[in-house]
Short mmCIF file of C-alpha atoms and ligand atoms in Angstrom, two decimals:
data_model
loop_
_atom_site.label_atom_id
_atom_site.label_comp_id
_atom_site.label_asym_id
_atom_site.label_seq_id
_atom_site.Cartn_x
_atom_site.Cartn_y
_atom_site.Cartn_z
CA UNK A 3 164.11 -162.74 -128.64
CA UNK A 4 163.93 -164.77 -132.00
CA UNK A 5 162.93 -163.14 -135.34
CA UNK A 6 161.46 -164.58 -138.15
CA UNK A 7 163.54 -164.56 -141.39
CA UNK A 8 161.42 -162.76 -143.62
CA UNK A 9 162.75 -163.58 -147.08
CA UNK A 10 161.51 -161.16 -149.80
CA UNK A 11 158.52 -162.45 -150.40
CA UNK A 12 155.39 -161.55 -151.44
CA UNK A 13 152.85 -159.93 -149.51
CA UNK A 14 150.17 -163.01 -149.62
CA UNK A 15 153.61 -165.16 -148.55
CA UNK A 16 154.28 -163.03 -145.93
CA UNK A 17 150.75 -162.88 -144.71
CA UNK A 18 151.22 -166.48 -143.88
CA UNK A 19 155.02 -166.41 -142.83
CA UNK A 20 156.02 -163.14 -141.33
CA UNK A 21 157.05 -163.40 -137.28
CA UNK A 22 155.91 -167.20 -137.64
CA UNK A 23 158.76 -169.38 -135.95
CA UNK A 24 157.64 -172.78 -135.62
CA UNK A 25 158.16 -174.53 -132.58
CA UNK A 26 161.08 -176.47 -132.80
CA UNK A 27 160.22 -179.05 -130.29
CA UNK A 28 156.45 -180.11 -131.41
CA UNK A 29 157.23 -178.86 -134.81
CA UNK A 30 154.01 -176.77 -135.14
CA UNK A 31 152.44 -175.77 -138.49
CA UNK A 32 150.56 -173.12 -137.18
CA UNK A 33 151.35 -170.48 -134.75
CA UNK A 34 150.71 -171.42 -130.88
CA UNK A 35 149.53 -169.79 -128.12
CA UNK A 36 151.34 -168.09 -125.07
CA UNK A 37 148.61 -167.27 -122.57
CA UNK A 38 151.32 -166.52 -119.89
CA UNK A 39 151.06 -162.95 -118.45
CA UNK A 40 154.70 -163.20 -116.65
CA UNK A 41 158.00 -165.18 -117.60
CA UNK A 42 160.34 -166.17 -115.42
CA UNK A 43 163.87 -164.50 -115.39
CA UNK A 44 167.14 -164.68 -113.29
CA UNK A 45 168.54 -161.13 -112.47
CA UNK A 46 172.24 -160.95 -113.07
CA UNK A 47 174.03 -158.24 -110.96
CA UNK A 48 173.40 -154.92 -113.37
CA UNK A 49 172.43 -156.50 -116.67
CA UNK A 50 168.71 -158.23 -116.14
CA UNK A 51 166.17 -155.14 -115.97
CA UNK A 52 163.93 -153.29 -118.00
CA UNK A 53 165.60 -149.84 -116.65
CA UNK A 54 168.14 -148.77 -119.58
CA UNK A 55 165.97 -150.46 -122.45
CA UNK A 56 165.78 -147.87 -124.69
CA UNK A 57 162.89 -149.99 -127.01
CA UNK A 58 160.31 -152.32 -124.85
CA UNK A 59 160.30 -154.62 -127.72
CA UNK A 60 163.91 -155.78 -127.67
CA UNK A 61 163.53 -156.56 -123.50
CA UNK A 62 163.23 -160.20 -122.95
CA UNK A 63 159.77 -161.40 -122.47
CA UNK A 64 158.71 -160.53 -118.85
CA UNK A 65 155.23 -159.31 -118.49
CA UNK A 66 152.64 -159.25 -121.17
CA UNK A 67 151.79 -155.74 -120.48
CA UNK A 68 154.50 -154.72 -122.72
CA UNK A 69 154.35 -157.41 -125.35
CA UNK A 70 154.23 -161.52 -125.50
CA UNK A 71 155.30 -164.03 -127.88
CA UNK A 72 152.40 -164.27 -129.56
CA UNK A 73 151.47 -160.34 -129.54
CA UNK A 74 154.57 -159.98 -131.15
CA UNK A 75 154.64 -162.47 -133.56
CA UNK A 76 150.86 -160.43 -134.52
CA UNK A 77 153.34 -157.46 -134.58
CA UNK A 78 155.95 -158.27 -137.09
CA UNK A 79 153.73 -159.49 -139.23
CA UNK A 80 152.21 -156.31 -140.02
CA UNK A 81 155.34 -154.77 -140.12
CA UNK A 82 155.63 -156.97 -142.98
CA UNK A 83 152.75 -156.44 -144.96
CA UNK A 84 152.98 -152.55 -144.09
CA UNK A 85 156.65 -152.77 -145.39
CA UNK A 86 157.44 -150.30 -141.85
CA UNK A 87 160.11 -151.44 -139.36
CA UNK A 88 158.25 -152.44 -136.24
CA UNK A 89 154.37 -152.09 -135.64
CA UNK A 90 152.62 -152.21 -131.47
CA UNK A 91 149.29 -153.97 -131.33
CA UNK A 92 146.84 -152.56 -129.02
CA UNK A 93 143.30 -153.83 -127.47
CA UNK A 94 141.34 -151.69 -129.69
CA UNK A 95 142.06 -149.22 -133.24
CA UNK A 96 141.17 -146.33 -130.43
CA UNK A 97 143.60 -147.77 -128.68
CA UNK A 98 145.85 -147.31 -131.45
CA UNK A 99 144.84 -143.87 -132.18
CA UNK A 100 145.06 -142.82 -128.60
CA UNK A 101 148.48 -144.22 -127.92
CA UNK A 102 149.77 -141.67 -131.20
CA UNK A 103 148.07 -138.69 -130.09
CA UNK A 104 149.01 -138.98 -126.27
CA UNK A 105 153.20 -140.27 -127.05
CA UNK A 106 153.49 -138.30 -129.68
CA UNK A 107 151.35 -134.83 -128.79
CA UNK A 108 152.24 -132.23 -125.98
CA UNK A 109 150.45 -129.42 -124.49
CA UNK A 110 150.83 -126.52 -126.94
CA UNK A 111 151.38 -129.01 -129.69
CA UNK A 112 149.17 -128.62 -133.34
CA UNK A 113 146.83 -131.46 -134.78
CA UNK A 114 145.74 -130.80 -137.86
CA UNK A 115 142.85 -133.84 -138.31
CA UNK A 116 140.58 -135.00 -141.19
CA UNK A 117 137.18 -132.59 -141.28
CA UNK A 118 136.04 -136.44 -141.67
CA UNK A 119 136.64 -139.07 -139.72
CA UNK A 120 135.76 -142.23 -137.92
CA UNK A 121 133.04 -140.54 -135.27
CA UNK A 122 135.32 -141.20 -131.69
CA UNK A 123 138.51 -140.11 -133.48
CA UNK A 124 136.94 -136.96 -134.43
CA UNK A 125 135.45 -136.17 -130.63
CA UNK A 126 138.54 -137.25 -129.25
CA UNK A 127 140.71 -134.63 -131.05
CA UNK A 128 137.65 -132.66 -130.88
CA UNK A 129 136.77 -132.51 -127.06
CA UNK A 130 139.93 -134.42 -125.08
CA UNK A 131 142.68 -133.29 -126.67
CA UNK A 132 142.33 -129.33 -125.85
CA UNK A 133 141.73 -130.47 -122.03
CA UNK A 134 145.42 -131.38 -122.62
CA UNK A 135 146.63 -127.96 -124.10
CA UNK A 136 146.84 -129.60 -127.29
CA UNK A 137 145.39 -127.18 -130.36
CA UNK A 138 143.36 -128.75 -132.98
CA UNK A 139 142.35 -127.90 -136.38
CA UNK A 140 139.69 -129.69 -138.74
CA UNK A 141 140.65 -129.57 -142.55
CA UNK A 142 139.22 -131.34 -145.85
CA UNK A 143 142.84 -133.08 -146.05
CA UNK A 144 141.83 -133.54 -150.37
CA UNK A 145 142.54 -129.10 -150.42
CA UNK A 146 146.03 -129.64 -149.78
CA UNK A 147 146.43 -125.83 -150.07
CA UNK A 148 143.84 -125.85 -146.99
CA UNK A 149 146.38 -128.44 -145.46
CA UNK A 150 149.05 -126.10 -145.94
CA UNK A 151 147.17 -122.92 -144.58
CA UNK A 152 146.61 -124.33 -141.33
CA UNK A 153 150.20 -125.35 -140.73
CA UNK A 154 151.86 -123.46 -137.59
CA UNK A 155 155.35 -123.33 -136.19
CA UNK A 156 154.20 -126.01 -133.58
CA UNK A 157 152.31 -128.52 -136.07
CA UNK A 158 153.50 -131.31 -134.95
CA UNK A 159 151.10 -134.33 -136.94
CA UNK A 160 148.68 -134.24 -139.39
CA UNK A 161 146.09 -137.53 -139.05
CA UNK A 162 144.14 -138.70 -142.43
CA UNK A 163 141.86 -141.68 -143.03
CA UNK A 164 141.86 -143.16 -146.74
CA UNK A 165 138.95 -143.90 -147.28
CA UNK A 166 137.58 -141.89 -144.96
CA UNK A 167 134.57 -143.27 -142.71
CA UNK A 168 131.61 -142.87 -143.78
CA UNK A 169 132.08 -140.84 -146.74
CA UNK A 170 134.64 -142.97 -148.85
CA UNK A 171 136.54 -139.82 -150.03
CA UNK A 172 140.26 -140.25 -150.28
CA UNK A 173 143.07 -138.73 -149.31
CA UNK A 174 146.34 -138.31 -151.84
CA UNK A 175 148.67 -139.56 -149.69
CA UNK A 176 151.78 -139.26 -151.43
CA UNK A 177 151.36 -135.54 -151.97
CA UNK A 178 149.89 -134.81 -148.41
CA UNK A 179 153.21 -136.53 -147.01
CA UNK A 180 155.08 -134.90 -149.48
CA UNK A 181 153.76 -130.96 -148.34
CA UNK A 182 153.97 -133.29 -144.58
CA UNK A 183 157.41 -133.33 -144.90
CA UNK A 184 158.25 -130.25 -146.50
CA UNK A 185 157.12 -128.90 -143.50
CA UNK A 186 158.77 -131.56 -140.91
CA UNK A 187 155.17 -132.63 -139.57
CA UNK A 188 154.44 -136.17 -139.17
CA UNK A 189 151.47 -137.53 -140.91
CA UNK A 190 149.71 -141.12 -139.48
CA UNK A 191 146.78 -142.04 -141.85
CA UNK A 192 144.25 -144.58 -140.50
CA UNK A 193 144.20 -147.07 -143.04
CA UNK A 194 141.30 -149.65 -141.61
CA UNK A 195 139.18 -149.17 -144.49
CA UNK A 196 142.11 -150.06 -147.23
CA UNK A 197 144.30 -152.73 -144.93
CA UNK A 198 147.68 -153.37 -147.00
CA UNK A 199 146.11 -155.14 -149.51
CA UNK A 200 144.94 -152.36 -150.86
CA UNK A 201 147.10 -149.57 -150.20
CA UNK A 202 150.33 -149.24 -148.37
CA UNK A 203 150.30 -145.57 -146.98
CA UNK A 204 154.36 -146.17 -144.96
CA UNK A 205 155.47 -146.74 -148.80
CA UNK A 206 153.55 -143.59 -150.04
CA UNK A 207 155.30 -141.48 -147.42
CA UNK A 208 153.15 -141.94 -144.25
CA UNK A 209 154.81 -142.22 -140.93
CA UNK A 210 152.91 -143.97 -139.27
CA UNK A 211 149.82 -146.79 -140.47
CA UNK A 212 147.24 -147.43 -137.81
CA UNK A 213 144.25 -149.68 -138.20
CA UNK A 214 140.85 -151.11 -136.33
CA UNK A 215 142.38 -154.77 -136.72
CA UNK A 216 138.55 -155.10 -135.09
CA UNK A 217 137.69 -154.66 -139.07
CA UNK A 218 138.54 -156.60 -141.88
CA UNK A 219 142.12 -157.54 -141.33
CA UNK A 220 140.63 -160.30 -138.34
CA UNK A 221 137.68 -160.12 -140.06
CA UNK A 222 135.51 -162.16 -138.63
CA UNK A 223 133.88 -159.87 -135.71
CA UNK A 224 134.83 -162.06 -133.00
CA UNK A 225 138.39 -159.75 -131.86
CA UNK A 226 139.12 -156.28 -131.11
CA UNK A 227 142.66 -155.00 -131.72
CA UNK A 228 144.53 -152.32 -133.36
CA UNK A 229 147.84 -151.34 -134.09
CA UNK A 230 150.24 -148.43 -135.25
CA UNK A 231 153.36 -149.16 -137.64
CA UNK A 232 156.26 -147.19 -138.41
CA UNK A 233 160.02 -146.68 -137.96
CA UNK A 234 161.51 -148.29 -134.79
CA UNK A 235 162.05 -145.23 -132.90
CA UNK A 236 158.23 -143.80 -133.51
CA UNK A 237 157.09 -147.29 -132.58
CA UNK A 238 159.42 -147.72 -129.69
CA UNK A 239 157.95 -143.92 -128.40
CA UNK A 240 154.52 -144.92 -128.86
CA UNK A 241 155.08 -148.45 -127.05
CA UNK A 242 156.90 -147.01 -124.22
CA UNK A 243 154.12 -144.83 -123.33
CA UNK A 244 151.51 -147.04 -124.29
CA UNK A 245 152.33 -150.23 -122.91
CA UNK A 246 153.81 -149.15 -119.76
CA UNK A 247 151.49 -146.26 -119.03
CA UNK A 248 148.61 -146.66 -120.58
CA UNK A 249 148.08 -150.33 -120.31
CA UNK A 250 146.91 -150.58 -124.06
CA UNK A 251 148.68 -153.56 -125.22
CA UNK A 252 146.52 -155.90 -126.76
CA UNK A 253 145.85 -159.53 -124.74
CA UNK A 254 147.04 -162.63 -126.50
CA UNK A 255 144.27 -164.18 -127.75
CA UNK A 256 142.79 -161.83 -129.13
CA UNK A 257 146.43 -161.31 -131.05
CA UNK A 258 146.05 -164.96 -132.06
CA UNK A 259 143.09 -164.51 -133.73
CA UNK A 260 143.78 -161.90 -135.70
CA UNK A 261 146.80 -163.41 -136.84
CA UNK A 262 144.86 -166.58 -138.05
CA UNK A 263 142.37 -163.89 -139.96
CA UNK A 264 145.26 -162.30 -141.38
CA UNK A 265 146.35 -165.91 -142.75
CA UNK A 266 143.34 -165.34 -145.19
CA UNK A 267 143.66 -161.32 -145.72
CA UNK A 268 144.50 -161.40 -149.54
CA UNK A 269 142.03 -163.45 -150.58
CA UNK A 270 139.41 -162.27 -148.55
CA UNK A 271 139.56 -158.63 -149.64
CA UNK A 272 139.99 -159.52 -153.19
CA UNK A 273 137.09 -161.52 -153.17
CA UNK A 274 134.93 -158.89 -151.04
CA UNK A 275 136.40 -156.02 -153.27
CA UNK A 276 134.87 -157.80 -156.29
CA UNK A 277 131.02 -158.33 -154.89
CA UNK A 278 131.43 -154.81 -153.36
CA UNK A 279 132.56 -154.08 -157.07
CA UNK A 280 129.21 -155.79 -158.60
CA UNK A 281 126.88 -154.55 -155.95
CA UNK A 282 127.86 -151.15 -156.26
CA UNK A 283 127.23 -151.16 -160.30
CA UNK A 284 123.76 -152.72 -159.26
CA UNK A 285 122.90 -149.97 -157.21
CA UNK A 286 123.99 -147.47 -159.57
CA UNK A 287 121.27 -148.51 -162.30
CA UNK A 288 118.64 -148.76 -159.12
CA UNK A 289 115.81 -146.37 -159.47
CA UNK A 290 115.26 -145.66 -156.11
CA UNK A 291 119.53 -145.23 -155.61
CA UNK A 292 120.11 -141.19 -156.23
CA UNK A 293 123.74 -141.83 -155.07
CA UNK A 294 126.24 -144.41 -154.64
CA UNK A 295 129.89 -143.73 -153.31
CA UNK A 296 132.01 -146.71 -154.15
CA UNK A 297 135.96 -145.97 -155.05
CA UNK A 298 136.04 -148.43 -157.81
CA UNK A 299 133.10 -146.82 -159.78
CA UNK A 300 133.75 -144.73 -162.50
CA UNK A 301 131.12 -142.15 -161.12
CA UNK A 302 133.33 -141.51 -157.57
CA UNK A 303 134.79 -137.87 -157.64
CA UNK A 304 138.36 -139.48 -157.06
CA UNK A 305 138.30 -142.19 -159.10
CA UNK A 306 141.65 -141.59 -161.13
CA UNK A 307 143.49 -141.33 -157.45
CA UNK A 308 141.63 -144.38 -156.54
CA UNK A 309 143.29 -145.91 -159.58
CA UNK A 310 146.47 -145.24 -158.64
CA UNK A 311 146.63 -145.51 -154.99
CA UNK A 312 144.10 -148.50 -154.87
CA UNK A 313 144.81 -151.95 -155.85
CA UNK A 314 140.87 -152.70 -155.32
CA UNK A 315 137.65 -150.74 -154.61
CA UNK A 316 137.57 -152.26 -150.84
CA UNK A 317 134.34 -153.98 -149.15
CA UNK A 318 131.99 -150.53 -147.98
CA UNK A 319 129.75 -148.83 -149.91
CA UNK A 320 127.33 -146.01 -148.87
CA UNK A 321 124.07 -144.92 -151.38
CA UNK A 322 121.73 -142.58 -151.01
CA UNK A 323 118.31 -143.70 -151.63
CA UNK A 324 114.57 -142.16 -151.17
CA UNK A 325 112.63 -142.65 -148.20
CA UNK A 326 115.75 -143.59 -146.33
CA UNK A 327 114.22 -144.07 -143.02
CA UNK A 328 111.69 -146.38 -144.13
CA UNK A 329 114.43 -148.45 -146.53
CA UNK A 330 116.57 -148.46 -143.05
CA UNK A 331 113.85 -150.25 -141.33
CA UNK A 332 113.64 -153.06 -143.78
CA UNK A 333 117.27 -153.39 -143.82
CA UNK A 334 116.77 -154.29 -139.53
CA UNK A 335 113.39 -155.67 -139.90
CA UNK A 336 113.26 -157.86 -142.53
CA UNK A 337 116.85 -158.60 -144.30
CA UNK A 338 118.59 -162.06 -143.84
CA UNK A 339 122.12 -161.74 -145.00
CA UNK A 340 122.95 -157.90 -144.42
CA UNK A 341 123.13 -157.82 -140.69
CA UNK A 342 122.07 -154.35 -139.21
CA UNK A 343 124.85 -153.19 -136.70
CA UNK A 344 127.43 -150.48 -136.94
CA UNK A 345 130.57 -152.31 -137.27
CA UNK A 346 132.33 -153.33 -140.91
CA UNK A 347 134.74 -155.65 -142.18
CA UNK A 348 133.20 -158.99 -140.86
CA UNK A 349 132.92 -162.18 -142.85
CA UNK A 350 129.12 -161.25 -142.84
CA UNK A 351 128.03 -158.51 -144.77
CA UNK A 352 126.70 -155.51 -142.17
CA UNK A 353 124.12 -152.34 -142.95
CA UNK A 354 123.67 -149.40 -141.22
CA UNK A 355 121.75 -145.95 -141.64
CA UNK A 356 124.15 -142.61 -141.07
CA UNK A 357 121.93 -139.47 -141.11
CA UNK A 358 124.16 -136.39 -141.61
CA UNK A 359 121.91 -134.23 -139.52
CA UNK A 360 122.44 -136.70 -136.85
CA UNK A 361 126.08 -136.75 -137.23
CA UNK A 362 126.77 -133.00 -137.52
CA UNK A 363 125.23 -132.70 -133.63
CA UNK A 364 126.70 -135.78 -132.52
CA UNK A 365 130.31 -135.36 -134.11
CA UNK A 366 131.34 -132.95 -136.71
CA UNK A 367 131.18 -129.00 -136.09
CA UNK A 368 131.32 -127.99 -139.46
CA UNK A 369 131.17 -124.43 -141.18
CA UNK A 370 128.87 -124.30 -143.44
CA UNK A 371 131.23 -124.71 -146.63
CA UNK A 372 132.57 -127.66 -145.19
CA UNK A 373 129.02 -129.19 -144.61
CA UNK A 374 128.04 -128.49 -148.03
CA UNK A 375 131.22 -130.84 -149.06
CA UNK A 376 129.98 -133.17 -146.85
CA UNK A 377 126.15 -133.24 -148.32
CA UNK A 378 127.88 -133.60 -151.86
CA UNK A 379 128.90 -137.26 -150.96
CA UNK A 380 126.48 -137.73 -148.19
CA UNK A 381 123.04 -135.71 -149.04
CA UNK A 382 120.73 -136.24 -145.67
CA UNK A 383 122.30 -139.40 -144.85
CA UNK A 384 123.72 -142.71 -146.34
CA UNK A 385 122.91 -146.22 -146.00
CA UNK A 386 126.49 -147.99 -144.74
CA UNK A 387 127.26 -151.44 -146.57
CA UNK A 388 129.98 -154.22 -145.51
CA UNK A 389 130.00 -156.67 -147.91
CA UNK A 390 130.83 -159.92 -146.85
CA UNK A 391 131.73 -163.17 -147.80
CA UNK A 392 128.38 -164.06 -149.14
CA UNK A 393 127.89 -164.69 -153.33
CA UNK A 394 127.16 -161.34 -154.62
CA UNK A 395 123.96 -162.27 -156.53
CA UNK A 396 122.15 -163.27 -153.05
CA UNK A 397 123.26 -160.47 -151.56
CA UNK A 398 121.88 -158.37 -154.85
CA UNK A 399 118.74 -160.18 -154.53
CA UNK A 400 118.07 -159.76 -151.26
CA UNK A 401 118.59 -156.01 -152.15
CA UNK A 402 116.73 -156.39 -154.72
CA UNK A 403 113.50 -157.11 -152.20
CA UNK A 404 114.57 -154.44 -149.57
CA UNK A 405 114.50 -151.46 -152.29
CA UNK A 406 111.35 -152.53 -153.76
C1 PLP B 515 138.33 -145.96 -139.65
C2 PLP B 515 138.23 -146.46 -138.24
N1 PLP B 515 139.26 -146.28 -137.39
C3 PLP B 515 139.22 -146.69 -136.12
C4 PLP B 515 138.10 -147.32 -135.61
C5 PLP B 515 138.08 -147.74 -134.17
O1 PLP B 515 138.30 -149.09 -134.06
P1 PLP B 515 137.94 -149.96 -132.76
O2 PLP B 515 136.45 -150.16 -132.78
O3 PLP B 515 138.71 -151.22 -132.93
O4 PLP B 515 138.38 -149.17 -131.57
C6 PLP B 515 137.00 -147.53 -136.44
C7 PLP B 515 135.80 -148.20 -135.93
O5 PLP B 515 134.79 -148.32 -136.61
C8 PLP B 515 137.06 -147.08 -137.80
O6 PLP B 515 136.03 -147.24 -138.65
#
């Protein structure tokens, strides 16, 4: 198949340019659209089949199931911007996440897993995995001694989230793939709340980057997608499994659009990092805010590691604030820019009320050491915030009416 070149260019160049191959024919300026599910080949004796292709990705295109022109121009970009080798896009970030655990994991194989994590990541490792004779273990991935406790001769990945969902805590992950590879265990970190413009986890150490593309890098709520990148032959494992097996390849339209939101990545999360930035000072000097967790605050309990493995403070905040309950029913009632839904990363900004008593039935089963880690960021529950593309100062005056 044709490549892009992909000069050395910067990541906002490649944003626009990586796996983009104009049409040489209409001489497009934008990347087109292959809605075909099946393309037409002539077998030649021996040499025409998909049996012997070690990697699905360098077959020619024949069925979509495995990949498409425009899925795979979706593909190498990301590669690009996650500076990895290869990246496979799937229909959803679960998809993603499931497509690593299931290639990579095998009955009597170790997990080791954030203690917190994105909800259905956490019950999937939590409840599906062991019905696969997989063992998992839950660990606050910031003790890297803890990390290094729970390692066992058949550890075979260790899966963070930086910054983690819903708490914002981080993950150092250059030392945890360090101590990862000391001990020859993989390490994937979900990166959905960072995308590469803020943090590059591959060029940290990581093995593997996965991502909601559902989020902010399409940002604009109208796709779901996800993707894993990595070296080829991690890539090629997950995508044989996935894409033949699993039928998780992502369709592609929904590849197109998140390419064309990608087009507009930098700038987007620069300009959302700064409101979030502004909004989250705002709240701090609220009387009715006890607590706000925002990485590029001064006041968060990682900020020097945010300093050095963030380039900005990202779009989400949570606070803490009194009468929570009755402040989350304004937020759905009554607000007219912060939409009230659970998702994040939209060009809208999004709010949403996370009780931690609510979420320690529904998700985590923590001991109690670990829940009172989790109550230091989270006390009884958080208000969620994904600032959007809206001028900070409406957005701080319409929260300026809903805490009143
Ligand atoms: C950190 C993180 N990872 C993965 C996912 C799952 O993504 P999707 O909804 O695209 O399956 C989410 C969804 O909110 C998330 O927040």
């Amino acid at each position: 198949m044709s490549e892009s070149k992909s000069p050395q260019y910067c990541p906002e160049t490649l944003a626009l340019s990586a796996g983009f191959v104009p049409d040489h024919q209409t001489k497009t300026t934008t990347p087109d659209i292959t809605m075909s599910v099946n393309h037409c080949f002539v077998p030649e004796e021996g040499s025409f089949s998909a049996n012997g292709i070690e990697d699905l990705a360098d077959a020619p295109f024949l069925y979509a199931g495995w990949t498409n022109p425009t899925v795979r121009q979706l593909e190498q970009r990301i590669a690009a911007l996650e500076c990895t080798d290869d990246a496979y896009a799937t229909m959803t970030g679960m998809a993603a996440l499931s497509a690593v655990f299931f290639s990579l994991l095998r009955a009597g194989d170790h997990l080791i897993i954030s203690d917190v994590c994105y909800a259905a990541v956490y019950e999937l490792a939590r409840d599906v995995l062991p019905d696969y004779g997989i063992e998992v273990t839950a660990v606050n991935l910031t003790d890297l001694d803890a990390v290094v406790q729970a390692i066992r001769p058949n550890t075979r990945l260790i899966h963070a989230e930086s910054p983690c969902n819903p708490l914002l805590r981080l993950t150092d992950l250059a030392q945890l793939a360090h101590v990862a590879k000391q001990h020859q265990v993989l390490l994937s970190v979900d990166s959905t709340f960072a995308t590469p413009v803020i943090t590059r986890p591959a060029v940290l150490g990581a093995d593997l980057v996965i991502h909601s593309l559902t989020k902010f890098i399409n940002g604009h709520g109208d796709a779901l997608g996800g993707c894993v990148a990595g070296n080829k032959a991690l890539i090629a494992q997950i995508r044989s499994r996935a894409a033949a097996h699993f039928g998780a390849t992502i369709s592609a339209q929904n590849a197109w659009l998140i390419m064309r939101g990608i087009e507009t990545l930098y700038p987007r999360m620069k300009t959302i990092s700064d409101s979030a930035h502004q909004i989250a000072q705002w709240l701090e000097n609220h009387p009715r805010v006890k607590q706000v967790n925002y990485p590029g605050l001064t006041s968060h309990p990682q900020y020097a590691l945010a300093q050095e493995q963030m380039a900005y403070g990202g779009g989400i905040i949570v606070f803490q604030v009194d009468a929570l309950d009755d402040i989350a029913q304004r937020f759905a009632r009554d607000a007219r820019l912060f939409y009230y839904a659970y998702s994040i990363g939209h060009q809208r900004s999004l709010a949403v009320l996370l009780k931690t008593a609510d979420l320690m039935t529904s998700t985590y089963r923590m001991t109690a050491e670990q829940e009172q880690q989790f109550r230091h960021y989270a006390g009884d529950g958080v208000l969620r915030l994904s600032i959007g593309l809206e001028n900070p100062h409406d957005l701080i005056e319409e929260l300026e009416q809903l805490l009143r």
